[in-house]
Tab-separated table of C-alpha atoms (C1' of nucleotides) in Angstrom:
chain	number	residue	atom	x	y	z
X	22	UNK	CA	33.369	-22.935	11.312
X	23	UNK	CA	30.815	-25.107	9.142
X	24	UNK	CA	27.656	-24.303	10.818
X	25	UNK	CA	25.538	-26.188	8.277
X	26	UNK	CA	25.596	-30.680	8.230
X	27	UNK	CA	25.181	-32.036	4.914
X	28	UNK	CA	21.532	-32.399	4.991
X	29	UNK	CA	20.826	-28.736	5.569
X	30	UNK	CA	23.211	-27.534	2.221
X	31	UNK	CA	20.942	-30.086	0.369
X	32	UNK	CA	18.191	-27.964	1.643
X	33	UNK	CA	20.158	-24.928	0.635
X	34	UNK	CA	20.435	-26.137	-2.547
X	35	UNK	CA	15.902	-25.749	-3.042
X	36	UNK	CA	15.836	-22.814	-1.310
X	37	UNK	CA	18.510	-21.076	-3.791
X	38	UNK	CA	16.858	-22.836	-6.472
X	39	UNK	CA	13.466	-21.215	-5.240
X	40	UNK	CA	14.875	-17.488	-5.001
X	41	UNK	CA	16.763	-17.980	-7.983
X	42	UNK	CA	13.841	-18.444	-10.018
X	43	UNK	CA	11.741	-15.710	-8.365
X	44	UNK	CA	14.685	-13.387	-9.179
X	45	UNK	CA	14.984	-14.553	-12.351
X	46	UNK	CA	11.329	-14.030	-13.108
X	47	UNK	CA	11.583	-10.163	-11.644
X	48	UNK	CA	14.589	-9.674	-14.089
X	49	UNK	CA	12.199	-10.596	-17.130
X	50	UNK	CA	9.236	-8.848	-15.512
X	51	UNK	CA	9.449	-6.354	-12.814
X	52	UNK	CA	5.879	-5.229	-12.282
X	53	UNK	CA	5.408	-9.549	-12.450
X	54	UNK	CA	3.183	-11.131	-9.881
X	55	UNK	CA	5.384	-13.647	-7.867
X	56	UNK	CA	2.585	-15.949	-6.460
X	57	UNK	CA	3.534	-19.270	-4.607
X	58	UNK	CA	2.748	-21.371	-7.845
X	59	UNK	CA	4.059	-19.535	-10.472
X	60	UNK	CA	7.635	-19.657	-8.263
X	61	UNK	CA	7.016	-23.272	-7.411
X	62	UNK	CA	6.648	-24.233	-10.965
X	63	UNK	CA	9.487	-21.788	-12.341
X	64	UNK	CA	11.646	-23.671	-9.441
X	65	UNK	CA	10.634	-27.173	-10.408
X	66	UNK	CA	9.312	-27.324	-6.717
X	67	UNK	CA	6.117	-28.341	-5.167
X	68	UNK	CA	4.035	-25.336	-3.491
X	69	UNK	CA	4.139	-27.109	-0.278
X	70	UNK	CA	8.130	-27.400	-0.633
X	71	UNK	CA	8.021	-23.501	-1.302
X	72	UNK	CA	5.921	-23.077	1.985
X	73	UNK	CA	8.896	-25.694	4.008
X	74	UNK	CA	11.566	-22.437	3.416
X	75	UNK	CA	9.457	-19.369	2.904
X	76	UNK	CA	6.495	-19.841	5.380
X	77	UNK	CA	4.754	-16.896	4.203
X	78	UNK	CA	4.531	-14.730	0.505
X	79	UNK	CA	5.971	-11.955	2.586
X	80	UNK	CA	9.201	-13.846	4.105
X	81	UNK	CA	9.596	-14.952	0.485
X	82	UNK	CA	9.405	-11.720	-1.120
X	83	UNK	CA	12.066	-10.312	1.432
X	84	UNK	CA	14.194	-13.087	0.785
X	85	UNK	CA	14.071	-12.154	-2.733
X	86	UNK	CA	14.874	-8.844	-2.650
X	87	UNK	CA	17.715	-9.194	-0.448
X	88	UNK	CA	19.391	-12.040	-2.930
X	89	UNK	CA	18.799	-9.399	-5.970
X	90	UNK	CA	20.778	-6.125	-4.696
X	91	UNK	CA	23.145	-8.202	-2.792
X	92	UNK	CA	24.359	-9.452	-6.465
X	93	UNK	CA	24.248	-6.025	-7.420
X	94	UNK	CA	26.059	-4.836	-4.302
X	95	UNK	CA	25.956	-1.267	-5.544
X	96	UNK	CA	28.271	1.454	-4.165
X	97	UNK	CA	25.340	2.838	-2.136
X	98	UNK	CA	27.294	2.003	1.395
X	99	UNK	CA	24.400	0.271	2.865
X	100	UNK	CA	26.810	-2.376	3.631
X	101	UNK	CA	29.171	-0.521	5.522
X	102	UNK	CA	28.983	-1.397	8.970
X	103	UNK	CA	31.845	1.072	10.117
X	104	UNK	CA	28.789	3.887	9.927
X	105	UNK	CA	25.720	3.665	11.762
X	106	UNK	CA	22.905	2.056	10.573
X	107	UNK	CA	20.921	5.692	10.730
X	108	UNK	CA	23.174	6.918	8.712
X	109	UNK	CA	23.783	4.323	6.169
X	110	UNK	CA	20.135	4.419	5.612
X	111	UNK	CA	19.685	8.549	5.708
X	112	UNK	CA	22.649	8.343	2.736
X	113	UNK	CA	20.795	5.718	0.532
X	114	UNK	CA	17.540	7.692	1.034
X	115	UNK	CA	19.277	10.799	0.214
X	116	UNK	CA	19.759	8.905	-3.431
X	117	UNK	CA	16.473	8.069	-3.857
X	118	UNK	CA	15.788	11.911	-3.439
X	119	UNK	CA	18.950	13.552	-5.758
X	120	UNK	CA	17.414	13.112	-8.669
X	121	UNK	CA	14.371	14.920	-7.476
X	122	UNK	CA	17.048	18.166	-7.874
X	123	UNK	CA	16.726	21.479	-6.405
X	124	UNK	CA	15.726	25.209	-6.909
X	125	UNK	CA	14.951	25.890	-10.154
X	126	UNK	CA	15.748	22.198	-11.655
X	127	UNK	CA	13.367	20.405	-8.844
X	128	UNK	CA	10.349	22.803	-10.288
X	129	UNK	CA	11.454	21.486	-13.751
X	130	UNK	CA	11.597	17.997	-12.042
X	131	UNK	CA	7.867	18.567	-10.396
X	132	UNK	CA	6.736	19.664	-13.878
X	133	UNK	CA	6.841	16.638	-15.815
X	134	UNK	CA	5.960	14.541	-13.413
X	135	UNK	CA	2.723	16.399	-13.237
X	136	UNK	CA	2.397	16.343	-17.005
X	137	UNK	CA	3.092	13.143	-17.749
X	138	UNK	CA	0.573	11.228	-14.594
X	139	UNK	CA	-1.406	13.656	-13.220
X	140	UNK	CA	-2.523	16.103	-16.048
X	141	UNK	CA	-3.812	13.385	-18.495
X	142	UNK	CA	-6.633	10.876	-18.210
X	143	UNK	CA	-5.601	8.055	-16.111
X	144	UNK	CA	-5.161	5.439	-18.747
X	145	UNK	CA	-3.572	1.970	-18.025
X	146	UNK	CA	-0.751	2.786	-19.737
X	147	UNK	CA	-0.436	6.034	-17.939
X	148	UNK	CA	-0.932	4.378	-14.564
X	149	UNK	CA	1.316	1.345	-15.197
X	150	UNK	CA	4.493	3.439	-16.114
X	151	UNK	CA	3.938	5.687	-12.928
X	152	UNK	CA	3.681	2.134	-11.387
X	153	UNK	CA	6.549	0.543	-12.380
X	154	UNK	CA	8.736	3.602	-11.366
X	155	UNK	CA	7.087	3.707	-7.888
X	156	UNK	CA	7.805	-0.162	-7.655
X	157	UNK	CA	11.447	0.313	-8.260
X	158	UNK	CA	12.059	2.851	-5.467
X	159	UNK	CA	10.311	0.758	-3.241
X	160	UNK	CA	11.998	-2.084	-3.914
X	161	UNK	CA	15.295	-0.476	-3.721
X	162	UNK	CA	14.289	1.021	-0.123
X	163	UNK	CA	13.310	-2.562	1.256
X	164	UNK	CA	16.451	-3.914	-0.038
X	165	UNK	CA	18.114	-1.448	2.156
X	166	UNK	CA	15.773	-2.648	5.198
X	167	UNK	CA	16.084	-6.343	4.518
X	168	UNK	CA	20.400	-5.840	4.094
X	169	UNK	CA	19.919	-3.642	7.800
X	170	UNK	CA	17.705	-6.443	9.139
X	171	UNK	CA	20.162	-8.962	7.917
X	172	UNK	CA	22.650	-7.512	10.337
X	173	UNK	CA	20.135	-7.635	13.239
X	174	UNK	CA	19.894	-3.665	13.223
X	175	UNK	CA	16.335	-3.849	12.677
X	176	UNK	CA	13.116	-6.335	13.594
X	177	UNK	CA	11.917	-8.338	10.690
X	178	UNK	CA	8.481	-8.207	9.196
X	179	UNK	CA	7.616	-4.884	8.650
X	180	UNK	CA	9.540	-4.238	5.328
X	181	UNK	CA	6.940	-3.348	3.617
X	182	UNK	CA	5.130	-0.927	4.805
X	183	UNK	CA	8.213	1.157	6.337
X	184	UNK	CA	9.282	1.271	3.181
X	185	UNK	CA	5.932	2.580	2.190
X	186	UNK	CA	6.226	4.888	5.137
X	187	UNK	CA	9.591	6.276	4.049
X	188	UNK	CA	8.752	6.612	0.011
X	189	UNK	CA	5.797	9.016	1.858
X	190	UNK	CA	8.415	10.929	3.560
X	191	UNK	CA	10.565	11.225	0.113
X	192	UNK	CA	7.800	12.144	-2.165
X	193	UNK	CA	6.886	14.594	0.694
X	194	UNK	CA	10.673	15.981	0.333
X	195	UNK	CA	10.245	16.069	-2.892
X	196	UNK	CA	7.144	18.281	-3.416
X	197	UNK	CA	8.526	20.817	-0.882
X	198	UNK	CA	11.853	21.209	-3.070
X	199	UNK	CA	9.955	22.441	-6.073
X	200	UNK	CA	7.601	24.525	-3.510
X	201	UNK	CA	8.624	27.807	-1.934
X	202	UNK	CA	10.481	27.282	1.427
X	203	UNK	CA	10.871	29.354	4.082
X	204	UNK	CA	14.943	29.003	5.005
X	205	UNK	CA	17.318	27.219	4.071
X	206	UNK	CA	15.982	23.717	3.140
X	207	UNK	CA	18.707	21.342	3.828
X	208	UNK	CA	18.257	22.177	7.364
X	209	UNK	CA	15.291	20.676	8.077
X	210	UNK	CA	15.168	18.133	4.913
X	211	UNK	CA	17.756	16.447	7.493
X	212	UNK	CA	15.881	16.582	10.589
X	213	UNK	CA	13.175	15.057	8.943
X	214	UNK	CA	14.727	12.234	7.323
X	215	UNK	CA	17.066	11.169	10.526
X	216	UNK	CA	13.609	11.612	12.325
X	217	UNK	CA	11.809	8.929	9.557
X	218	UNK	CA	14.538	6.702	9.977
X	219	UNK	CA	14.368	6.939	13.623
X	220	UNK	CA	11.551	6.403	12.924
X	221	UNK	CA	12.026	2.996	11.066
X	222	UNK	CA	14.767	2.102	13.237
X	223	UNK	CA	13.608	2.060	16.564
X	224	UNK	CA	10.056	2.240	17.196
X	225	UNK	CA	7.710	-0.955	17.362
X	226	UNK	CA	4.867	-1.229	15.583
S	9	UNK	CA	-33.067	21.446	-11.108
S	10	UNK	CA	-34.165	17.403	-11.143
S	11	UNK	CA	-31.441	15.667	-13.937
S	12	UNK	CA	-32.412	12.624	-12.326
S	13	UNK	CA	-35.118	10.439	-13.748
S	14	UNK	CA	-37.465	7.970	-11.811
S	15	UNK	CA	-35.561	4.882	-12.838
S	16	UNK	CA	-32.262	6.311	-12.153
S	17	UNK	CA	-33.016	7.297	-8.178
S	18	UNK	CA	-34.007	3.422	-7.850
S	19	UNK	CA	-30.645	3.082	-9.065
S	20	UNK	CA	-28.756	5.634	-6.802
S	21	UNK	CA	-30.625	4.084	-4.017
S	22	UNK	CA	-28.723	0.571	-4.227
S	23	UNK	CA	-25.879	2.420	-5.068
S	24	UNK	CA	-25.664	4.022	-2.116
S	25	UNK	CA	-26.654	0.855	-0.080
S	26	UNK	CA	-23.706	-0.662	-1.249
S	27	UNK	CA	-21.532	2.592	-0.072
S	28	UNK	CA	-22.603	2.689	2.922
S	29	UNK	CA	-22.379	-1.361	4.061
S	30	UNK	CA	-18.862	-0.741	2.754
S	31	UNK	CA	-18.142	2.680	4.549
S	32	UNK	CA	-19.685	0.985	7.865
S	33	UNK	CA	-16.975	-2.038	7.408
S	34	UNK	CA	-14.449	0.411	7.083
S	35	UNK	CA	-15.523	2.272	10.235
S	36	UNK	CA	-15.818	-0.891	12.394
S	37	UNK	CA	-12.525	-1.933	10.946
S	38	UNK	CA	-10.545	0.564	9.300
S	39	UNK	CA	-7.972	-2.410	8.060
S	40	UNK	CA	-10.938	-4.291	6.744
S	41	UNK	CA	-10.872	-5.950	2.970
S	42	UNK	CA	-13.318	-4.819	1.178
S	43	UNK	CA	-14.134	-7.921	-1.415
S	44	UNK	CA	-16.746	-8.317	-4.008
S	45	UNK	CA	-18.809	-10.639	-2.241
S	46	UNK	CA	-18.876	-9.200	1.787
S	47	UNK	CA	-19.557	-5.576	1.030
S	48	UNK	CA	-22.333	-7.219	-1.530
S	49	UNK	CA	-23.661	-9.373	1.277
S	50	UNK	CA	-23.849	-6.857	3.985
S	51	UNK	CA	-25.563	-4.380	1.303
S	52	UNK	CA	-28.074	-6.850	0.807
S	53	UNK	CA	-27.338	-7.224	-3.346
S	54	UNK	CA	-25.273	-9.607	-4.959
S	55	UNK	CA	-22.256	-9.703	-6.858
S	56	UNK	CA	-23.297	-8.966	-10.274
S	57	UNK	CA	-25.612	-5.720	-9.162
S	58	UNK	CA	-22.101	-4.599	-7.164
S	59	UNK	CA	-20.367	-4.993	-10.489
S	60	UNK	CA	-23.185	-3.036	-12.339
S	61	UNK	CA	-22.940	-0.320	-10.297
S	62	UNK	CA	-18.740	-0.603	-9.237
S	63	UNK	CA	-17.267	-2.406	-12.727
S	64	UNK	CA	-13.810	-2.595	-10.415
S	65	UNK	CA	-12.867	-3.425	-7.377
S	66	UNK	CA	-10.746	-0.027	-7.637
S	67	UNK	CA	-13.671	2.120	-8.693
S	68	UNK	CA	-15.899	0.840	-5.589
S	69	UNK	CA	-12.994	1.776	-3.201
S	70	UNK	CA	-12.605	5.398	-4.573
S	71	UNK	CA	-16.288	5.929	-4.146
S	72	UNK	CA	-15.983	4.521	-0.461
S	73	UNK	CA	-13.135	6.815	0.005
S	74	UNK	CA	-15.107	10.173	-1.263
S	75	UNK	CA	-17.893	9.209	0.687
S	76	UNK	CA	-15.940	8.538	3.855
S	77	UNK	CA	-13.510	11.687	3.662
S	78	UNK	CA	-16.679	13.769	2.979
S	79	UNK	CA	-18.308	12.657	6.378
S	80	UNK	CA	-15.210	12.841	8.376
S	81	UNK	CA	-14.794	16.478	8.216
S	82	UNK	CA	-15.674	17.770	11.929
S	83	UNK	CA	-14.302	19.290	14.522
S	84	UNK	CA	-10.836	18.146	15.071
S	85	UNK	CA	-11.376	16.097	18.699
S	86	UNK	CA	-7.882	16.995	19.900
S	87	UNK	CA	-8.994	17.564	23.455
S	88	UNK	CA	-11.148	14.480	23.670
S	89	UNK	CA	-8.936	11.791	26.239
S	90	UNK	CA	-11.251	9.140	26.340
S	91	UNK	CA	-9.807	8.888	23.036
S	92	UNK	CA	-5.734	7.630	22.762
S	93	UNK	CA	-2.952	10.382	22.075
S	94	UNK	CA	-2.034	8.839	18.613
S	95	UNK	CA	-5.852	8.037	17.227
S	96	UNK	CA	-6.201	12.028	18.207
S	97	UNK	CA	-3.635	13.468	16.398
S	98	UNK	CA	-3.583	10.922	13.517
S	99	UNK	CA	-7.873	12.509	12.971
S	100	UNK	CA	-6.388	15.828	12.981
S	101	UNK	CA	-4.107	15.118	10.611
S	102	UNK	CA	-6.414	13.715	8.422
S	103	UNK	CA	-8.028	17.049	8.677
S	104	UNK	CA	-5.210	18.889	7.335
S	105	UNK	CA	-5.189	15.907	4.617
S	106	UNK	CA	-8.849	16.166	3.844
S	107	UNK	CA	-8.899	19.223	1.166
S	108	UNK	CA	-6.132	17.337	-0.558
S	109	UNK	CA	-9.355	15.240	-1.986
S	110	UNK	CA	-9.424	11.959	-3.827
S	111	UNK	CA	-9.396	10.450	-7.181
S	112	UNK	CA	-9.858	13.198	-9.900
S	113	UNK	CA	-10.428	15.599	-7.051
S	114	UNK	CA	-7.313	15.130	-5.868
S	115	UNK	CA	-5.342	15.824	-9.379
S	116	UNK	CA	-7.361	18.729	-9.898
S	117	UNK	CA	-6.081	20.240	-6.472
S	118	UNK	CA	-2.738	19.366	-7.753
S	119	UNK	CA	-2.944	21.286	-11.032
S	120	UNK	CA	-4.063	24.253	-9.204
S	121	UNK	CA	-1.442	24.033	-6.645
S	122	UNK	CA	1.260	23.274	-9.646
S	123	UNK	CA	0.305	26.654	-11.693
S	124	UNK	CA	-0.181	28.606	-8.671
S	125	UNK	CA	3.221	27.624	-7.211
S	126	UNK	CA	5.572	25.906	-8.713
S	127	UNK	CA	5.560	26.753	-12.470
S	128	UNK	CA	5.261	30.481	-12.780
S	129	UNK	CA	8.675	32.158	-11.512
S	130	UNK	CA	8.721	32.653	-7.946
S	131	UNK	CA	8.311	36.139	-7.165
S	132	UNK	CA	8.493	37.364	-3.542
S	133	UNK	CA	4.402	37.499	-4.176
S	134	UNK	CA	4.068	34.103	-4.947
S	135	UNK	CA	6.505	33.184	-2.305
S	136	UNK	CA	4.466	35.165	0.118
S	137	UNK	CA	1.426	33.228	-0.524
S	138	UNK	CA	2.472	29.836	-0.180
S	139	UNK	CA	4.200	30.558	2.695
S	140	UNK	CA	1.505	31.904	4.251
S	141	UNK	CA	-0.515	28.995	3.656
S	142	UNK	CA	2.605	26.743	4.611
S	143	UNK	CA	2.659	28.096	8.165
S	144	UNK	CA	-1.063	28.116	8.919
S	145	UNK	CA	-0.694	24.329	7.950
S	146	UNK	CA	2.218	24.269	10.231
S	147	UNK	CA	0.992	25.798	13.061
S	148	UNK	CA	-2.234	24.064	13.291
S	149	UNK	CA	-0.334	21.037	13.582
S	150	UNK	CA	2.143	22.439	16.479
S	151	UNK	CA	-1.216	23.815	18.386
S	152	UNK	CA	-2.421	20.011	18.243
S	153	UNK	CA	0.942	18.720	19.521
S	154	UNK	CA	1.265	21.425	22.132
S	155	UNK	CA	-1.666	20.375	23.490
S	156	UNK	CA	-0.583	17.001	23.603
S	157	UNK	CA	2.486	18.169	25.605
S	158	UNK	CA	0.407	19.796	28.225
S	159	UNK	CA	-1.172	16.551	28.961
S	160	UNK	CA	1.888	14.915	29.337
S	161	UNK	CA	1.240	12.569	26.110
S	162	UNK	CA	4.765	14.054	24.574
S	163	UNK	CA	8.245	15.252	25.599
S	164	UNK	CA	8.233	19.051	25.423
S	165	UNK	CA	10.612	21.045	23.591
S	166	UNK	CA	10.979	19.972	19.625
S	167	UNK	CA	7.442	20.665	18.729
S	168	UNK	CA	8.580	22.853	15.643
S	169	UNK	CA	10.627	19.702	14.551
S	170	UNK	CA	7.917	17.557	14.986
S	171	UNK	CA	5.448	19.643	13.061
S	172	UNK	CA	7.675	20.352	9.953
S	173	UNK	CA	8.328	16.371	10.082
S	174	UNK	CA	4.471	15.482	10.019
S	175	UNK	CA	4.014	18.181	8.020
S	176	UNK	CA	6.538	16.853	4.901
S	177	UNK	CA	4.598	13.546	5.207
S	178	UNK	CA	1.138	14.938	4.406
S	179	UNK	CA	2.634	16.436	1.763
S	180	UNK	CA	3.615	13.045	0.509
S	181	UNK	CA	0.392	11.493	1.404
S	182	UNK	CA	-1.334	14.305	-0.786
S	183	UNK	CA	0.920	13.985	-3.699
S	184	UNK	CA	0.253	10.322	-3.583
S	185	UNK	CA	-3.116	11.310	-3.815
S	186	UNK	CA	-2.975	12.656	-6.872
S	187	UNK	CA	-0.315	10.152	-8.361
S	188	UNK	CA	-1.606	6.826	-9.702
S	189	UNK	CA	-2.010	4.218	-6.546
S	190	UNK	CA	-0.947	0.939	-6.732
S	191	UNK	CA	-3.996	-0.606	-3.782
S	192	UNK	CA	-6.367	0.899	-1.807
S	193	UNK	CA	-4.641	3.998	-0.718
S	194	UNK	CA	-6.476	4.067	2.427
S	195	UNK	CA	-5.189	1.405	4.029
S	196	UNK	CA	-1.745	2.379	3.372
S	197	UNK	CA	-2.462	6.250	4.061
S	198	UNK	CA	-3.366	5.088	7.963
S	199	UNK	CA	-0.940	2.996	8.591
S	200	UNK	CA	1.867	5.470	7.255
S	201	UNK	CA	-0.081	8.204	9.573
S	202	UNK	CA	0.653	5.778	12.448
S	203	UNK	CA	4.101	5.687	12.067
S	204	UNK	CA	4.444	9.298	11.979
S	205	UNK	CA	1.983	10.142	14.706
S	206	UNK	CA	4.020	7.174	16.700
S	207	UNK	CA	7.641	8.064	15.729
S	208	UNK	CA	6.467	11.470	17.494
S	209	UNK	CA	5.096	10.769	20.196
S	210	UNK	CA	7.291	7.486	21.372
S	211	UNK	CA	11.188	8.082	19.904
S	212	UNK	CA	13.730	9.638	21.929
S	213	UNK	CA	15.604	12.528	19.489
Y	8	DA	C1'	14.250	-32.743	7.595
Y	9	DC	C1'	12.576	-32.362	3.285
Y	10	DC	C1'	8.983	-32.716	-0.168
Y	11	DT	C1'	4.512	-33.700	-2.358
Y	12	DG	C1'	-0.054	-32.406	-4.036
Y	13	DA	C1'	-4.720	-32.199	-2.688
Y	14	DA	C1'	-7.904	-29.438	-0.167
Y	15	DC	C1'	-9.748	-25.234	1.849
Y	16	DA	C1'	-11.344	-20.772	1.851
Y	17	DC	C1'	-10.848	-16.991	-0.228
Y	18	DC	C1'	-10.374	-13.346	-4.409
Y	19	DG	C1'	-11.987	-10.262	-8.892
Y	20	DT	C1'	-14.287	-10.590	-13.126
Y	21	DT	C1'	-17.447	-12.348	-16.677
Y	22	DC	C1'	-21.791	-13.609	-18.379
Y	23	DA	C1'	-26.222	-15.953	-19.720
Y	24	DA	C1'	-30.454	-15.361	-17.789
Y	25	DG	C1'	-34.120	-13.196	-15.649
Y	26	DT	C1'	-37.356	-8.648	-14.391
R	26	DA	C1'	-31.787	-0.544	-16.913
R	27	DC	C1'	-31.305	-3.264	-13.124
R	28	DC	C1'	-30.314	-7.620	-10.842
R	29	DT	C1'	-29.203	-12.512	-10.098
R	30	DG	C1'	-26.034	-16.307	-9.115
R	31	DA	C1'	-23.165	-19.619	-11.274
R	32	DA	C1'	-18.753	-20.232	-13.396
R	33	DC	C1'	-13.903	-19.255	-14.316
R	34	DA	C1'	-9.327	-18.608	-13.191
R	35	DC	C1'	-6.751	-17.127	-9.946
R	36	DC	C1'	-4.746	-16.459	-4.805
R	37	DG	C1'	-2.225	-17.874	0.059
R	38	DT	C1'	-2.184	-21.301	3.478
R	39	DT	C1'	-2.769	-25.819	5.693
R	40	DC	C1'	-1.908	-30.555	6.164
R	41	DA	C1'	-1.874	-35.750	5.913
R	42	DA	C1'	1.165	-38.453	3.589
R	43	DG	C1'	5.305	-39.911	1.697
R	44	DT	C1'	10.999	-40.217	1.536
DNA sequence: ACCTGAACACCGTTCAAGT
DNA sequence: ACCTGAACACCGTTCAAGT
């Protein structure tokens, strides 16, 4: 069932071109600043062409991350659409948290993270490695949104800042691991994050 | 004990001009961007006396941020309903968020919280403590929503839930607090509030 | 429909020049 | 030391004009 005439694959053919050299550009670069003429001119496109496919610097930076862990397709199960979205995305988070550890190895965890960004002076370099991890959990998170709005199981737009909103909820998780805790942990660790994702999932903003 | 010389209270008192036209934006309109050139032009001053006082953009919003967190600390409102559920409960909140600090401030409380809990072994004592102060935390935040529930602003019946939940994201907030921050934090910090304070109050569990 | 590039209204930072 | 405003090199978005 070709959907698409002939015109609109020629189209398909820029608008590849476009995210292909965006996503090229993050592989050489992560922490890299995709702005609409740096793209354009990495795409051999015009800015305004740029503009015709990704009307706005956030549609375009969805777009990308959606094109870079679909080629990954990792063995996360975010693409599994035999489980419920909820849960799907409750998993993924739930590996965005493991290596945070627990008992005696999350305190470890907590430790070096506090001596290696919080302890010392703030330098650049100090503050662009912290950076650069926090990036890469992001983006990993809104890949998971943009695959789950892909399928229609969520409203578009808002990638960014839920994602923000759950990498609050994680660090949260996180700090109360390597803290004392009143009962068993895992308890409530899953309340919260179902009620995050919830959260994410169904309320409008 | 007068450190400060004649010259130098000239000084502060630009300085703080420039504070407070930026701290006013802010509270007119809390998602407001605060550039070089408006918060220069509403303080009366231009650019380059900004930038003598503010070198970066980044160090003018932390001093914004001290100055507004440090006038914000009142009573906590809950009870007020000419004011909306959500803007209630997201103020208290930021009271429970408010010792947390900012900038330096903030990664000092850290440290302290670090060697007091989390790196010497966790003896019943130490347990005891934190706990202690865990609770109070948490049930200052379940006296806010039960009030809430009287008024018929929220479903009754998972109020502990809901507590631990907000609770684990001002524990992220604060962490972030301390970590190195990509933007300005605050803007970021409220809108991840919202979506907690509105996943409560609005999604069915 | 697709594509161009100029134009607009911003942004943060730097700096020679004044007081 | 404090302060000015122009200048520089960016940014995202809009749009008349071409094919």
């Amino acid at each position: 069932m070709p959907r698409q005439r002939k015109v609109e694959q020629r189209a398909a053919g820029t608008r590849d071109r476009i995210l292909a050299a965006a996503a090229a550009m993050i592989g050489e670069d992560p922490s890299v600043n995709l702005s609409v003429r740096t793209v354009a001119a990495r795409a051999g496109v015009s800015t305004g062409s740029l503009r015709h496919f990704f009307p706005t610097q956030r549609e375009l930076r969805d777009a990308v991350l959606a094109v870079i862990y679909d080629h990954v397709v990792s063995e996360d199960g975010i693409h599994d659409r035999s489980v419920p979205a909820r849960d799907r995305l409750v998993n993924c988070l739930r590996q965005v948290l493991a290596p945070a550890g627990v008992g005696e190895q999350a305190r470890e965890a907590w430790g070096k993270l506090f001596e290696t960004f919080i302890a010392p002076e703030p330098t650049d370099e100090v503050r662009a490695a912290y950076l650069a991890m926090d990036r890469e959990g992001q983006r990993r998170v809104e890949s998971w949104l943009a695959i789950l709005t892909q399928e229609g199981a969520l409203a578009a737009g808002e990638n960014t800042r839920r994602a923000r909103f759950l990498m609050t909820v994680l660090n949260g998780l996180a700090t109360e691991r390597a803290l004392p805790a009143e009962k068993s942990i895992l308890r409530s660790e899953t309340e919260t994050l179902y009620m995050a994702v919830d959260c994410v999932l169904n309320c409008r903003t």
